[in-house]
N, CA, C and O of each residue as an XYZ file, in Angstrom:
652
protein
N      31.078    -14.661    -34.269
C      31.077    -13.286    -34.733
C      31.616    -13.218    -36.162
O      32.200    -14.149    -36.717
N      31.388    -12.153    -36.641
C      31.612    -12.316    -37.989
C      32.835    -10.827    -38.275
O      33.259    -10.379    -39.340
N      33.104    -10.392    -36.869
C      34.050     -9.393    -37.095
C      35.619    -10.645    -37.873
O      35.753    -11.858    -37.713
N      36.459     -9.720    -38.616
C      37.163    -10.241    -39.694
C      38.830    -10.387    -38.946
O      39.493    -11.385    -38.662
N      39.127     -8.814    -38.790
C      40.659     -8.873    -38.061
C      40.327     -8.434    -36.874
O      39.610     -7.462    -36.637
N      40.875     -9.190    -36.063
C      40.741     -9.422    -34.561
C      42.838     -9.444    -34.063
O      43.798     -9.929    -34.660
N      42.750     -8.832    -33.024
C      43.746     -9.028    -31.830
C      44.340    -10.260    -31.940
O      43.438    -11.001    -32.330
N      45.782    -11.172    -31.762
C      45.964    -12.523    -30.891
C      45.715    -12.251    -29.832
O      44.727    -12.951    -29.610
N      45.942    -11.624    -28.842
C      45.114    -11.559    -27.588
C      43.991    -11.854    -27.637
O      43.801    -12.955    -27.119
N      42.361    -10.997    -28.353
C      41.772    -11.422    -28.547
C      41.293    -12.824    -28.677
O      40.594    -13.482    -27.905
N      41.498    -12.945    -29.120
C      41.758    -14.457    -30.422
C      41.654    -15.411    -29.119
O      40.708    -15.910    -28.509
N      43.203    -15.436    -28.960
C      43.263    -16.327    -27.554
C      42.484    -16.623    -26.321
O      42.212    -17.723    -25.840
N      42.120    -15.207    -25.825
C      41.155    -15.041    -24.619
C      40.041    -15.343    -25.307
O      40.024    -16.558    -25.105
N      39.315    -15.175    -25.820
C      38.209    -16.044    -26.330
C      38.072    -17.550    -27.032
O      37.100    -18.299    -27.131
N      39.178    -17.653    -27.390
C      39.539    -19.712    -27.400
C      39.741    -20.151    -25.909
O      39.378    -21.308    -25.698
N      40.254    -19.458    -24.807
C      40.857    -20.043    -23.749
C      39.750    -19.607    -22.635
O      39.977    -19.584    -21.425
N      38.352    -19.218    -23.335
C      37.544    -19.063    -22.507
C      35.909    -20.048    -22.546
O      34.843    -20.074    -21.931
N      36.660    -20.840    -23.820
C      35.631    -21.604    -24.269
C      36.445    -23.514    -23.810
O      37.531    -23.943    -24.200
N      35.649    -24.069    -23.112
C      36.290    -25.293    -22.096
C      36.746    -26.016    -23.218
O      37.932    -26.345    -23.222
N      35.848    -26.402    -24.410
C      36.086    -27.301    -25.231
C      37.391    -26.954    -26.274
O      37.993    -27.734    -27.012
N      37.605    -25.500    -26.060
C      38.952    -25.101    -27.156
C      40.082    -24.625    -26.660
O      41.124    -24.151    -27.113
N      39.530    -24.917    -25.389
C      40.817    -24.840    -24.130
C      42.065    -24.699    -24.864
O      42.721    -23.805    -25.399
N      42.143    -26.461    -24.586
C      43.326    -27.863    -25.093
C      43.478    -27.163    -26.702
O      43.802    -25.991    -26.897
N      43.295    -27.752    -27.334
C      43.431    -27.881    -28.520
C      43.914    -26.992    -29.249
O      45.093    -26.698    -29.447
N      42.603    -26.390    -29.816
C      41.976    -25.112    -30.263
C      43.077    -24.141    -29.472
O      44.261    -24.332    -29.752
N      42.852    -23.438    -28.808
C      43.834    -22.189    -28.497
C      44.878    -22.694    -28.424
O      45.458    -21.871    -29.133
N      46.038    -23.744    -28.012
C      47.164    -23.841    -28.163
C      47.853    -24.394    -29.721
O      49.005    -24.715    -30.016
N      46.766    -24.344    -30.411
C      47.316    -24.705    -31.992
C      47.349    -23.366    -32.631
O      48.163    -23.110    -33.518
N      46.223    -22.254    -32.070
C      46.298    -20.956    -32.383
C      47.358    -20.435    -31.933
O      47.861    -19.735    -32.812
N      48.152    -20.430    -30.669
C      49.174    -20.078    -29.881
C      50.671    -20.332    -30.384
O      51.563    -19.535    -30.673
N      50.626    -21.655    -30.384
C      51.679    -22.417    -31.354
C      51.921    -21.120    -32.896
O      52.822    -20.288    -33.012
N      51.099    -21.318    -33.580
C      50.907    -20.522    -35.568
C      51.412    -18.949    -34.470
O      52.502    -18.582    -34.907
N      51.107    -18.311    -33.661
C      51.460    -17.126    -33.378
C      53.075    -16.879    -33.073
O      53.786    -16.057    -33.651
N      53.433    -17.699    -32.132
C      54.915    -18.572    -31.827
C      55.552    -18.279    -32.993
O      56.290    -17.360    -33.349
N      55.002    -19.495    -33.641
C      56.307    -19.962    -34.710
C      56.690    -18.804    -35.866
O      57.772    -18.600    -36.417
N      55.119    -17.974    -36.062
C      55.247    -16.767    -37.233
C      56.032    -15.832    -36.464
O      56.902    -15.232    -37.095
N      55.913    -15.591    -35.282
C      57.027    -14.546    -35.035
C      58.021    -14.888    -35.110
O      58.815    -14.197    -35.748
N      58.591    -16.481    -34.313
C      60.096    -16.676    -34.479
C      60.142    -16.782    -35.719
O      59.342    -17.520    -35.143
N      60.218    -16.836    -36.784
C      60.624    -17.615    -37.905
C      60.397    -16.046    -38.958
O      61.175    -15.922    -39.904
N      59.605    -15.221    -38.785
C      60.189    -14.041    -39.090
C      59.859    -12.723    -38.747
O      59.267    -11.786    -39.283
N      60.597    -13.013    -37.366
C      61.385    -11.605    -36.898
C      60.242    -10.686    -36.595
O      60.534     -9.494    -36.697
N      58.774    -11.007    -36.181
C      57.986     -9.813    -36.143
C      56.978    -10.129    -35.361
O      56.940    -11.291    -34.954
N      55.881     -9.158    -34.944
C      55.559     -9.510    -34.077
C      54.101     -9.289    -34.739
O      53.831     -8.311    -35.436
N      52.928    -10.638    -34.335
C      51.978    -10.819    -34.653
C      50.678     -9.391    -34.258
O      50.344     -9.065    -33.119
N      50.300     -8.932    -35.213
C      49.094     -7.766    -34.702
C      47.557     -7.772    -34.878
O      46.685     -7.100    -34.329
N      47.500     -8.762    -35.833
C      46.371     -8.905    -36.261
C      45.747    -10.558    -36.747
O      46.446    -11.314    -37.422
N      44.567    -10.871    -36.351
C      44.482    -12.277    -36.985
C      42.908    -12.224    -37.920
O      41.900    -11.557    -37.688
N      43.183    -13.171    -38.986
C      41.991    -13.504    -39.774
C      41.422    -14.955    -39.996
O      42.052    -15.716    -40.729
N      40.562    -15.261    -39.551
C      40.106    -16.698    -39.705
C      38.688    -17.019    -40.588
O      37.517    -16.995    -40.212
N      39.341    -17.364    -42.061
C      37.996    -17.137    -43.330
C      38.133    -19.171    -42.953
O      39.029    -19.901    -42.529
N      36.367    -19.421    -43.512
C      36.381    -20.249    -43.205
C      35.714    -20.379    -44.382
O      34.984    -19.442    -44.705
N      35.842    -21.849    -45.496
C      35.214    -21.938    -46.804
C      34.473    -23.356    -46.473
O      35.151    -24.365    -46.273
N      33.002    -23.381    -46.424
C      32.687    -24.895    -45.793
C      32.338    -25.936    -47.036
O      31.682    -26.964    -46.864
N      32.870    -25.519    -48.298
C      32.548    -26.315    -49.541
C      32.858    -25.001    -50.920
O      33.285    -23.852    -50.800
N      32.456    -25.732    -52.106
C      33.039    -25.615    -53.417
C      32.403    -23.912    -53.670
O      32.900    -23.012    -54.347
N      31.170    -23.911    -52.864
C      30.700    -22.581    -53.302
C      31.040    -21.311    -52.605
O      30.575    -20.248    -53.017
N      31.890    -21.370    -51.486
C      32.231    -20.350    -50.789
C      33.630    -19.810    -51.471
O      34.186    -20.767    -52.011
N      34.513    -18.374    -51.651
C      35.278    -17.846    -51.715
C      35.714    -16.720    -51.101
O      35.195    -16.350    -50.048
N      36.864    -15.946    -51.774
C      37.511    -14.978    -50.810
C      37.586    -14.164    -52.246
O      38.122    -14.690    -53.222
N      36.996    -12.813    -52.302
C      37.491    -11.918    -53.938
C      39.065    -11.348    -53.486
O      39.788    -11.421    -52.493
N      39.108    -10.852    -54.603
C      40.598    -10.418    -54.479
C      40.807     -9.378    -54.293
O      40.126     -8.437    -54.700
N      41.991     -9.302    -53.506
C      42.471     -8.020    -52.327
C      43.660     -8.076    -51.852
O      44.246     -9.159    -51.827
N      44.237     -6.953    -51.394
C      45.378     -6.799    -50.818
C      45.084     -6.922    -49.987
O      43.891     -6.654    -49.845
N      46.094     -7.577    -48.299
C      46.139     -7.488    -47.152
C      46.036     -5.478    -46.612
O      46.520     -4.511    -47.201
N      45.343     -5.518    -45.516
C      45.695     -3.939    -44.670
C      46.978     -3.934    -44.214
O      47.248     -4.725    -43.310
N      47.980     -3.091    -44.715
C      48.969     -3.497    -43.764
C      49.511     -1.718    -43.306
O      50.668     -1.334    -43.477
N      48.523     -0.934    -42.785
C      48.547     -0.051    -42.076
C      47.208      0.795    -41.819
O      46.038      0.435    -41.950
N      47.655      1.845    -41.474
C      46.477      2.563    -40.638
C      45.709      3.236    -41.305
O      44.667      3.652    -40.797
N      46.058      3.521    -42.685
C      45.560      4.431    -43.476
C      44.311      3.376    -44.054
O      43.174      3.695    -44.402
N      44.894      2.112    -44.029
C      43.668      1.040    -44.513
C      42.241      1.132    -43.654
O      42.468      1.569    -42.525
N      41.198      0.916    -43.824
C      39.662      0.251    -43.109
C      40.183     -1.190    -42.871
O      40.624     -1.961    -43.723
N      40.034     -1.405    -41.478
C      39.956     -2.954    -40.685
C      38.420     -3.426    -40.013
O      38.205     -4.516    -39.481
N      37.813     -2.747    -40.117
C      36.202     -2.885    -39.959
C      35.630     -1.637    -38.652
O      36.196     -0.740    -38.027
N      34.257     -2.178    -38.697
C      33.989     -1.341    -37.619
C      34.556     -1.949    -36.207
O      35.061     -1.129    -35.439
N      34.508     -3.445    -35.771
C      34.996     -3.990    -34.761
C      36.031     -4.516    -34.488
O      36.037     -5.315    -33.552
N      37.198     -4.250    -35.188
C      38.363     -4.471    -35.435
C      39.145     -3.870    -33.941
O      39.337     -2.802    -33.360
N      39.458     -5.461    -33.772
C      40.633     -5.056    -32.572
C      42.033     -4.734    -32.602
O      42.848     -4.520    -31.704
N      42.094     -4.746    -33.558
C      43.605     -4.931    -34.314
C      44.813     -3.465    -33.724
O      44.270     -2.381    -33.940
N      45.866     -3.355    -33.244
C      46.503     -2.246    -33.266
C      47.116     -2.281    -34.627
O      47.846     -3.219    -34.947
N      46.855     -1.313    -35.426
C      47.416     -1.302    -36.905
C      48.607     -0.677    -37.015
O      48.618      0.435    -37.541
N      49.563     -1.135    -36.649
C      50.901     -0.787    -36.534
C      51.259     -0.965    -38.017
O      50.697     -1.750    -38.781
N      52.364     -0.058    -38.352
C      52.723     -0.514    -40.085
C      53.168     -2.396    -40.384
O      54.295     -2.814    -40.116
N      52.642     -2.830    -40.656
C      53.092     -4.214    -41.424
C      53.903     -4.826    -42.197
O      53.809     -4.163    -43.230
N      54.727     -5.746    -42.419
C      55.621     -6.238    -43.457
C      55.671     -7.214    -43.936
O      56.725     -7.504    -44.502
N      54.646     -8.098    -43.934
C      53.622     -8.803    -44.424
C      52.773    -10.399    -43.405
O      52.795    -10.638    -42.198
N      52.278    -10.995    -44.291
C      51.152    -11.948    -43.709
C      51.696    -13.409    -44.297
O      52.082    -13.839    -45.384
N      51.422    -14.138    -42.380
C      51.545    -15.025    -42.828
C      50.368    -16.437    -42.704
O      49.900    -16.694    -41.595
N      49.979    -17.259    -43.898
C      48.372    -17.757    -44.106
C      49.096    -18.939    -44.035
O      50.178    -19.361    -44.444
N      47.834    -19.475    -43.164
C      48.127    -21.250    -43.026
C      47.223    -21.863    -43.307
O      46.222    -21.737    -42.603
N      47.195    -22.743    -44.401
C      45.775    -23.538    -44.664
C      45.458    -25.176    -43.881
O      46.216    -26.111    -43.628
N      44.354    -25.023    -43.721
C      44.028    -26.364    -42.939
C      42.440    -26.834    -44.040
O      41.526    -26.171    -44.530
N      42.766    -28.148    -44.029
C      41.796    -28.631    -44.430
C      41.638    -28.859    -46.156
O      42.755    -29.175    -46.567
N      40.862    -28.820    -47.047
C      40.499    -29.572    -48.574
C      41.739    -28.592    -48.944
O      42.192    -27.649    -48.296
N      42.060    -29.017    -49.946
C      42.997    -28.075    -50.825
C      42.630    -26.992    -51.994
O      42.144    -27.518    -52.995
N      42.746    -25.887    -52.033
C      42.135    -25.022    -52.592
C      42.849    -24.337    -53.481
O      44.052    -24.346    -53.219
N      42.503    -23.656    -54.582
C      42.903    -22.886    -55.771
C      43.189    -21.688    -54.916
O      42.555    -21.400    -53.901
N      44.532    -20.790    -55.576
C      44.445    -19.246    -54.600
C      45.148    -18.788    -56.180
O      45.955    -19.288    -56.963
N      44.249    -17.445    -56.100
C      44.278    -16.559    -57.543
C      45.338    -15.820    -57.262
O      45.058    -15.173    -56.253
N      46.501    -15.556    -57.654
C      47.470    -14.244    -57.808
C      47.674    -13.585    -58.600
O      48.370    -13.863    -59.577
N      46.924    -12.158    -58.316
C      47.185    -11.402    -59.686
C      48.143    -10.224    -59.468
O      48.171     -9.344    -58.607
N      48.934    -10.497    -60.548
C      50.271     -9.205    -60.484
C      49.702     -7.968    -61.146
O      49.524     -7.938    -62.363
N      49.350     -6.714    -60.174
C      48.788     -5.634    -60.736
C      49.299     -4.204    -61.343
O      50.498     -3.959    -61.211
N      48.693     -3.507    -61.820
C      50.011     -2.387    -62.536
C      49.112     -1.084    -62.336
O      49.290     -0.115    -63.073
N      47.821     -1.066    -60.998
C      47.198     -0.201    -60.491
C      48.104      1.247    -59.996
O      49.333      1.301    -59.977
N      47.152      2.400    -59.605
C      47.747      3.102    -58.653
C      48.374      2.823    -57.686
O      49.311      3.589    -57.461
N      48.189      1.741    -56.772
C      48.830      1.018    -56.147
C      50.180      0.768    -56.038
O      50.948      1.254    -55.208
N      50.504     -0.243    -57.176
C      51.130     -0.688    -57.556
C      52.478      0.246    -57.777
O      52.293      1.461    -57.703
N      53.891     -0.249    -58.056
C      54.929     -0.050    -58.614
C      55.386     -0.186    -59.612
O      56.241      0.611    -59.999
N      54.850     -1.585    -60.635
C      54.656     -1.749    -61.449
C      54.393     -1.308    -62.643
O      53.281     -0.784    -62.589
N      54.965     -1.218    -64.033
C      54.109     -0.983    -65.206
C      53.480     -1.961    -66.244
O      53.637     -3.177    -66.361
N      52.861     -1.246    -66.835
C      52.021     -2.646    -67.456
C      53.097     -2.293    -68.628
O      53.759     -1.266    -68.780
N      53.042     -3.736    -69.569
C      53.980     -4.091    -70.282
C      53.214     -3.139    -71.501
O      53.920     -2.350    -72.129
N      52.184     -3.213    -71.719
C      51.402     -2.284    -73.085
C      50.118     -1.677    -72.955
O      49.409     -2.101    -72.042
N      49.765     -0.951    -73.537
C      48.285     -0.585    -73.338
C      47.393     -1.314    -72.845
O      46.485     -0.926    -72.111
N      47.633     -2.648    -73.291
C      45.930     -3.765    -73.241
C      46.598     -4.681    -71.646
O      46.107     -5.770    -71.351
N      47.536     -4.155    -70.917
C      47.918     -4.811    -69.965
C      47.529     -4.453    -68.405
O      48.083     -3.526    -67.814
N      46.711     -5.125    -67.914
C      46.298     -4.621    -66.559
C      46.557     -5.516    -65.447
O      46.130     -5.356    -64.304
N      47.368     -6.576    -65.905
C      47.587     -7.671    -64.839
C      47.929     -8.819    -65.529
O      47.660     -8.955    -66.722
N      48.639     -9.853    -64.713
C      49.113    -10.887    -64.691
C      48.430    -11.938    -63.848
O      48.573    -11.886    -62.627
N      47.693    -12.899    -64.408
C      46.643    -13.930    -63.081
C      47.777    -15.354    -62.972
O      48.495    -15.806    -63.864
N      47.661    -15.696    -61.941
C      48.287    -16.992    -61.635
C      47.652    -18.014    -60.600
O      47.666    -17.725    -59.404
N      47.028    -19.352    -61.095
C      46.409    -20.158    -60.082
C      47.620    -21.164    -59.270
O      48.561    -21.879    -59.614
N      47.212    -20.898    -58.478
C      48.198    -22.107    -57.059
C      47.635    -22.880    -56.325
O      46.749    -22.326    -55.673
N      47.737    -23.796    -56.159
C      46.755    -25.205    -55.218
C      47.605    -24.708    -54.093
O      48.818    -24.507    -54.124
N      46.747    -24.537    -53.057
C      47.119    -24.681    -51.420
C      46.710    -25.510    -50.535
O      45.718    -25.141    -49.906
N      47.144    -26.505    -50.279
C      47.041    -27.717    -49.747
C      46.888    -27.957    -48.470
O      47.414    -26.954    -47.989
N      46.394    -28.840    -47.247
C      46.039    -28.630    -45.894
C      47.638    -28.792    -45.426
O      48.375    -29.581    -46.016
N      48.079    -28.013    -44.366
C      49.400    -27.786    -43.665
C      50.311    -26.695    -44.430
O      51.375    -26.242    -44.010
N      49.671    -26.374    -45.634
C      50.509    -25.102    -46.460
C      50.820    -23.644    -45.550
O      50.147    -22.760    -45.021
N      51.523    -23.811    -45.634
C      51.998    -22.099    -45.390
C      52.519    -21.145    -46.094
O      53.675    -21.374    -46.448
N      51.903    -19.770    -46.551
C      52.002    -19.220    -47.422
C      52.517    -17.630    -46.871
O      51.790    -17.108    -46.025
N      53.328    -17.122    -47.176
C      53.611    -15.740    -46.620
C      54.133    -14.739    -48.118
O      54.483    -15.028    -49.262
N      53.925    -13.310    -47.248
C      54.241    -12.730    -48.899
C      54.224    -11.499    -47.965
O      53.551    -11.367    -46.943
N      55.170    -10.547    -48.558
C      55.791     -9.069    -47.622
C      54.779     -8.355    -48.101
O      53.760     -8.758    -48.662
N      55.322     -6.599    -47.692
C      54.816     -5.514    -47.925
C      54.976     -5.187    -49.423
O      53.992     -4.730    -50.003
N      56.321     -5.412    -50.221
C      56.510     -5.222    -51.379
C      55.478     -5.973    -52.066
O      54.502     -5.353    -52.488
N      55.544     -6.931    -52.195
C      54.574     -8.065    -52.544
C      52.982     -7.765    -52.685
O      52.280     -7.749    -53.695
N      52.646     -7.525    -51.273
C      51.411     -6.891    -51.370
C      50.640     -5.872    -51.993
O      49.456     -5.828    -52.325
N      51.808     -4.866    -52.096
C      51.512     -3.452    -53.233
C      51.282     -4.132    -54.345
O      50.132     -4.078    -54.780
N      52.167     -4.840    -54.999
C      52.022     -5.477    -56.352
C      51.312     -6.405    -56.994
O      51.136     -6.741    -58.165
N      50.836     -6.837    -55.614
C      49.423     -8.286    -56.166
C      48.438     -8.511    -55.114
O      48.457     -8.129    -53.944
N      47.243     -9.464    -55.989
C      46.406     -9.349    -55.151
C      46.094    -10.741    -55.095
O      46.411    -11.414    -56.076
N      45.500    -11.330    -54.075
C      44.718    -12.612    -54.146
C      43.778    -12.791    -53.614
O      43.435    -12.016    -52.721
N      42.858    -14.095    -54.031
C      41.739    -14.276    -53.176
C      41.381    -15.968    -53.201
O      42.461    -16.525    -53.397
N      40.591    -16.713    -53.113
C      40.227    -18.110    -53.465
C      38.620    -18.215    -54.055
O      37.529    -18.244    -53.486
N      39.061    -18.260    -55.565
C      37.912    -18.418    -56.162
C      36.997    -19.700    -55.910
O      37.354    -20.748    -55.372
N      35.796    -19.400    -56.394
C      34.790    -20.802    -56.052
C      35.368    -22.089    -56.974
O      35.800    -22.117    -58.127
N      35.228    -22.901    -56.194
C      35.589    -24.486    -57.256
C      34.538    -24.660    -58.327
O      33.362    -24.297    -58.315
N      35.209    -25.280    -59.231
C      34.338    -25.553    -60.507
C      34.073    -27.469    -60.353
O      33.732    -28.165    -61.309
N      34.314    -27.967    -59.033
C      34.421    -29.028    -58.665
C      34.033    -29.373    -56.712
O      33.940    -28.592    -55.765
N      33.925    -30.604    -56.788
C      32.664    -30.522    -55.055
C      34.724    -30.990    -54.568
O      35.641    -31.725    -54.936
N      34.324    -29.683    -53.310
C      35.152    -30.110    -52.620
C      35.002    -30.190    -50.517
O      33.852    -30.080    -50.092
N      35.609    -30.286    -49.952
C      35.265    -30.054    -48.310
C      35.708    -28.796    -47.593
O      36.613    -28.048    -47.965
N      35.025    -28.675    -46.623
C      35.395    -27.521    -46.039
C      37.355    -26.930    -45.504
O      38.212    -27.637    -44.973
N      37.430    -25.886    -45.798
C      38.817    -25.289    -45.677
C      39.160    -24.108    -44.405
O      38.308    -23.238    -44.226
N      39.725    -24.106    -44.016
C      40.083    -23.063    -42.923
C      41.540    -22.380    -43.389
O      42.535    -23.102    -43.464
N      41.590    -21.420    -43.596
C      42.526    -20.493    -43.670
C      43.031    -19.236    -42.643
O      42.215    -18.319    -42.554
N      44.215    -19.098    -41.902
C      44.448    -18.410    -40.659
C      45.339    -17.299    -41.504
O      46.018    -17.351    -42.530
N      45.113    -16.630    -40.886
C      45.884    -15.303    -42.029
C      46.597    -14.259    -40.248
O      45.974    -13.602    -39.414
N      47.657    -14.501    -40.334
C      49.158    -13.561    -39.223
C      49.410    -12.455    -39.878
O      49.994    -12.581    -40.954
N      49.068    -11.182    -39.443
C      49.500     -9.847    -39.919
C      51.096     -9.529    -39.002
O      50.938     -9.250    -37.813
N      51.975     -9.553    -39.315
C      53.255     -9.133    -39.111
C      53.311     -7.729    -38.902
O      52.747     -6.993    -39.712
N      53.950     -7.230    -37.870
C      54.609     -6.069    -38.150
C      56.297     -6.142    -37.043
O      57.106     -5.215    -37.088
């Protein structure tokens, strides 16, 4: 399916209903749900699983939803409880992730001068990375994973909505 934020319930009951992702597969999903709640304090509501299968696939740039007032799709299982941020685990090739510090409506931020609309920053995210970033955070920047300018292998990225 190509629906985007999905339930961990969800998530689970449909890994633990498929024989071959029994084992594995759902208890490595189970485990990342585990450990993001213990480790901070919240309780998992939403999951995203972007999958990049080479150099030409990406993610544009965006803020996480981290409430109700946001669009989560039309098939979105998600209870959109208010959020306090996401936590992304990368598996697989290592990938560029764009961070741009913004000075939008959004934002809290001011831009430093007229000709200022942002701040870009590239970061390699590497297979076993874990990346998290709050609600503050999120108002203020955006990211996504631009296309490689170089051949690389397929990437899996798991994205934990906190609240």
């Amino acid at each position: 399916s190509t629906d985007r934020n999905q339930s961990p319930a969800a998530v689970l009951r449909l890994l633990e209903s498929i024989p071959e992702a029994k084992g594995g597969v759902a208890k490595g999903m189970r485990a990342l749900v585990n450990f993001t709640e213990a480790r901070y304090s919240c309780n998992v509501t939403a999951v995203q699983v972007n999958f990049h299968p080479d150099q030409t696939s990406f993610h544009a740039q965006h803020r996480d939803i981290f409430s109700a007032k946001q669009r989560g799709g039309l098939n979105c299982t998600c209870s959109f409880r208010t959020c306090v941020g996401t936590a992304c685990y990368s598996v697989g090739s290592s990938r560029v992730l764009m961070l741009d510090t913004m000075t939008d409506e959004f934002s809290s931020l001011e831009a430093c001068g007229e000709d200022c609309t942002r701040r870009s920053e590239r970061r390699w995210v590497d297979n076993g990375a874990l990346m998290y970033f709050n609600d503050a955070w999120n108002l203020t920047h955006t990211h996504g994973v631009p296309q490689c300018t170089h051949d690389c292998g397929p990437r899996i990225s798991i994205a934990l909505l906190c609240s």
